[in-house]
Amino acid sequence: MKIAIVTGGSNGIGKATALELGKRGISVILTYNSYKDRAEAVVKEVEQNTGVRAVALKLNLTQISTFEGFALEVKQYLNDIWDRTTFDYLVNNGGIGGPMMFNEMTEEYFDNILNTNFKGPVFLTQHLVRFMDDHGAIVNTTSSSKNQSFPGYSAYGSLKAAFSTWTRYIAKELAPRNIRVNAVSPGPTHSNFGDGVFDKHPEFIKPLAEQSVFGRIGQPEDLAKVIVNVLSDDFGWVTAQDIEVSGGHLL
Ligand SMILES: NC(=O)c1ccc[n+]([C@@H]2O[C@H](COP(=O)([O-])OP(=O)(O)OC[C@H]3O[C@@H](n4cnc5c(N)ncnc54)[C@H](OP(=O)(O)O)[C@@H]3O)[C@@H](O)[C@H]2O)c1
C-alpha cells in the first residue's frame, strides 16, 4: 500500500490529485490552510469513492517553524493508521497567486508568494524527505507562467521558475536514494486559484481559452492525472523534468 502527502489538497488541483491517487489505490495525507471543512469533505469523498484511507492535516507553508511538529504529526498518523514509519510520494502543490504590477509591488506581497510557493515547499521537503521511502517520488507544481511575461506576474512567475530550477538540483541530491523529483507546470486551470477568480469572473476564461490550441482552459483533473502518472513507476526513468500541462497554451 503506497501513501502520498499532497499539500493544498482542500481545493483545485490538490483535491483532484487526492481523488486520483485514491482511485489508483494510493492512500492520502492531504493538507489544508484555510478550509478545514473542504479538506474534510475531500477526505470523505476519497474514502467513500475509492476505499483507501485519507487524512486531512492543517499546514501553513509560510510557517516554517511549525514543520517539525507537522512532520511528527504525519509520523504519528503513518504509525496509527498504516503501521508504517515512512511514506512514498510527496506532491508539493499548495500555493497562491494573484497579480501585482512591479511599480506597486510591496515587500509583503513578494514575501507571501516567496514563502508560500517556494521557501515553504523547500523546507517542508527537507523535513519530510527524511522519512520518505527510498524509491519514492516527488512532484512539484510549478506554472507555465515561468516562461511567460504577463504583466503583474513578475514575482509569481520568477518564483515558480526558482521552484522549477530547484527541482533539478534536488533530483540530483536525492538520486542516491532512488527518489525521483519532477515538476508539473499547469497552464490556466479552473481551480479555486486567486480566491476563485474564474468563478467570480467567468469573463476571464474566454480569452485564456482562446490562447490554448484546444480552445479551453484546464480542469484540475487534467493536472491530477499527469501528477499521479509522474509519481508512478511508469515514470521510473524520468527525473529532474518539468512537464507543461496546459493544453498547448500560447503554442
Ligand atoms: N489554477 C491555475 O491556473 C494555476 C496555474 C499555474 C500553476 N498553478 C499552481 O497550482 C497549484 C495549485 O493551485 P490551484 O490552482 O489548485 O489553486 P487553489 O484551488 O486555490 O488551491 C490552492 C491550495 O493551496 C493551499 N494553500 C494556499 N495557501 C497556503 C498556505 N499558506 N499554506 C499551505 N497551503 C496553502 C490552499 O489551501 P486552503 O484552500 O485550505 O487555504 C489550497 O488547498 C499552486 O501551486 C499554483 O501556483 C495553478
Short mmCIF file of N, CA and C in Angstrom, two decimals, residues 11-14 16-17 93 141-144 156 184-194 196-199 204-205 208-209 212 216-224 227 244-247 249:
data_model
loop_
_atom_site.label_atom_id
_atom_site.label_comp_id
_atom_site.label_asym_id
_atom_site.label_seq_id
_atom_site.Cartn_x
_atom_site.Cartn_y
_atom_site.Cartn_z
N ASN A 11 -8.54 21.97 -2.18
CA ASN A 11 -9.13 22.69 -3.32
C ASN A 11 -8.44 22.29 -4.61
N GLY A 12 -9.08 22.62 -5.72
CA GLY A 12 -8.46 22.63 -7.04
C GLY A 12 -7.62 21.42 -7.40
N ILE A 13 -6.40 21.68 -7.83
CA ILE A 13 -5.54 20.63 -8.37
C ILE A 13 -5.17 19.60 -7.29
N GLY A 14 -4.93 20.09 -6.06
CA GLY A 14 -4.57 19.17 -4.98
C GLY A 14 -5.73 18.25 -4.62
N ALA A 16 -8.17 17.30 -6.70
CA ALA A 16 -8.30 16.34 -7.80
C ALA A 16 -7.20 15.29 -7.73
N THR A 17 -6.00 15.71 -7.28
CA THR A 17 -4.89 14.75 -7.16
C THR A 17 -5.17 13.74 -6.06
N ASN A 93 2.12 20.92 -3.85
CA ASN A 93 1.13 21.58 -4.72
C ASN A 93 0.58 22.89 -4.15
N THR A 141 4.45 21.42 -8.09
CA THR A 141 3.57 22.12 -9.02
C THR A 141 4.16 23.50 -9.30
N THR A 142 4.67 23.68 -10.50
CA THR A 142 5.23 24.98 -10.87
C THR A 142 4.17 25.75 -11.67
N SER A 143 4.50 26.31 -12.81
CA SER A 143 3.49 27.05 -13.59
C SER A 143 4.05 27.39 -14.97
N SER A 144 3.16 27.37 -15.96
CA SER A 144 3.60 27.77 -17.31
C SER A 144 4.03 29.24 -17.31
N TYR A 156 5.38 36.06 -9.11
CA TYR A 156 4.83 34.69 -9.18
C TYR A 156 5.62 33.85 -10.19
N VAL A 184 5.44 19.58 -12.49
CA VAL A 184 4.37 19.70 -13.47
C VAL A 184 3.97 21.17 -13.49
N SER A 185 3.91 21.75 -14.69
CA SER A 185 3.58 23.17 -14.85
C SER A 185 2.18 23.33 -15.40
N PRO A 186 1.21 23.69 -14.56
CA PRO A 186 -0.13 23.92 -15.13
C PRO A 186 -0.14 25.21 -15.95
N GLY A 187 -0.95 25.19 -17.01
CA GLY A 187 -1.37 26.44 -17.64
C GLY A 187 -2.60 26.92 -16.90
N PRO A 188 -3.32 27.94 -17.42
CA PRO A 188 -4.53 28.40 -16.74
C PRO A 188 -5.50 27.23 -16.50
N THR A 189 -5.90 27.08 -15.24
CA THR A 189 -6.69 25.92 -14.82
C THR A 189 -7.84 26.38 -13.95
N HIS A 190 -9.02 25.84 -14.20
CA HIS A 190 -10.22 26.28 -13.49
C HIS A 190 -10.31 25.63 -12.10
N SER A 191 -9.48 26.13 -11.21
CA SER A 191 -9.47 25.67 -9.81
C SER A 191 -10.10 26.78 -8.96
N ASN A 192 -9.72 26.80 -7.69
CA ASN A 192 -10.18 27.90 -6.82
C ASN A 192 -9.12 29.02 -6.75
N PHE A 193 -8.14 28.93 -7.67
CA PHE A 193 -6.99 29.82 -7.63
C PHE A 193 -7.41 31.29 -7.60
N GLY A 194 -6.58 32.12 -6.92
CA GLY A 194 -6.88 33.56 -6.84
C GLY A 194 -8.21 33.79 -6.15
N GLY A 196 -10.86 31.96 -6.17
CA GLY A 196 -11.99 31.63 -7.04
C GLY A 196 -12.20 32.64 -8.16
N VAL A 197 -11.10 33.12 -8.73
CA VAL A 197 -11.22 34.21 -9.72
C VAL A 197 -12.05 33.80 -10.93
N PHE A 198 -11.93 32.53 -11.35
CA PHE A 198 -12.66 32.11 -12.57
C PHE A 198 -14.16 31.94 -12.29
N ASP A 199 -14.52 31.65 -11.04
CA ASP A 199 -15.96 31.57 -10.71
C ASP A 199 -16.54 32.97 -10.57
N PHE A 204 -13.10 36.07 -17.61
CA PHE A 204 -11.64 35.91 -17.75
C PHE A 204 -11.28 34.61 -18.49
N ILE A 205 -12.25 33.70 -18.55
CA ILE A 205 -11.93 32.36 -19.08
C ILE A 205 -11.73 32.39 -20.60
N LEU A 208 -8.39 33.40 -22.21
CA LEU A 208 -7.34 32.41 -21.92
C LEU A 208 -7.58 31.14 -22.72
N ALA A 209 -8.86 30.74 -22.82
CA ALA A 209 -9.20 29.54 -23.60
C ALA A 209 -8.77 29.71 -25.05
N SER A 212 -5.26 28.69 -25.97
CA SER A 212 -4.90 27.28 -25.98
C SER A 212 -5.26 26.69 -27.33
N ARG A 216 -9.86 25.66 -24.72
CA ARG A 216 -10.43 25.69 -23.37
C ARG A 216 -9.29 25.86 -22.37
N ILE A 217 -9.65 26.19 -21.12
CA ILE A 217 -8.62 26.17 -20.08
C ILE A 217 -8.63 24.80 -19.41
N GLY A 218 -7.63 24.54 -18.58
CA GLY A 218 -7.53 23.22 -17.96
C GLY A 218 -8.53 23.03 -16.84
N GLN A 219 -8.80 21.78 -16.53
CA GLN A 219 -9.57 21.42 -15.35
C GLN A 219 -8.60 20.75 -14.36
N PRO A 220 -8.87 20.84 -13.06
CA PRO A 220 -7.96 20.21 -12.09
C PRO A 220 -7.65 18.74 -12.41
N GLU A 221 -8.64 18.03 -12.96
CA GLU A 221 -8.43 16.60 -13.26
C GLU A 221 -7.39 16.41 -14.36
N ASP A 222 -7.28 17.39 -15.28
CA ASP A 222 -6.26 17.29 -16.34
C ASP A 222 -4.87 17.23 -15.70
N LEU A 223 -4.70 18.01 -14.65
CA LEU A 223 -3.40 18.07 -13.95
C LEU A 223 -3.20 16.84 -13.09
N ALA A 224 -4.26 16.46 -12.37
CA ALA A 224 -4.16 15.36 -11.41
C ALA A 224 -3.68 14.07 -12.08
N ILE A 227 0.04 14.34 -12.71
CA ILE A 227 0.82 14.30 -11.45
C ILE A 227 0.92 12.86 -10.95
N GLU A 244 5.09 20.71 -18.92
CA GLU A 244 3.98 21.66 -19.01
C GLU A 244 2.68 20.91 -19.33
N VAL A 245 1.64 21.22 -18.55
CA VAL A 245 0.34 20.56 -18.74
C VAL A 245 -0.67 21.69 -18.92
N SER A 246 -0.76 22.17 -20.15
CA SER A 246 -1.52 23.39 -20.40
C SER A 246 -2.40 23.32 -21.64
N GLY A 247 -2.50 22.13 -22.24
CA GLY A 247 -3.28 22.03 -23.47
C GLY A 247 -2.73 22.94 -24.56
N HIS A 249 -1.05 25.87 -24.28
CA HIS A 249 -1.29 27.30 -24.03
C HIS A 249 -0.21 28.13 -24.72
#
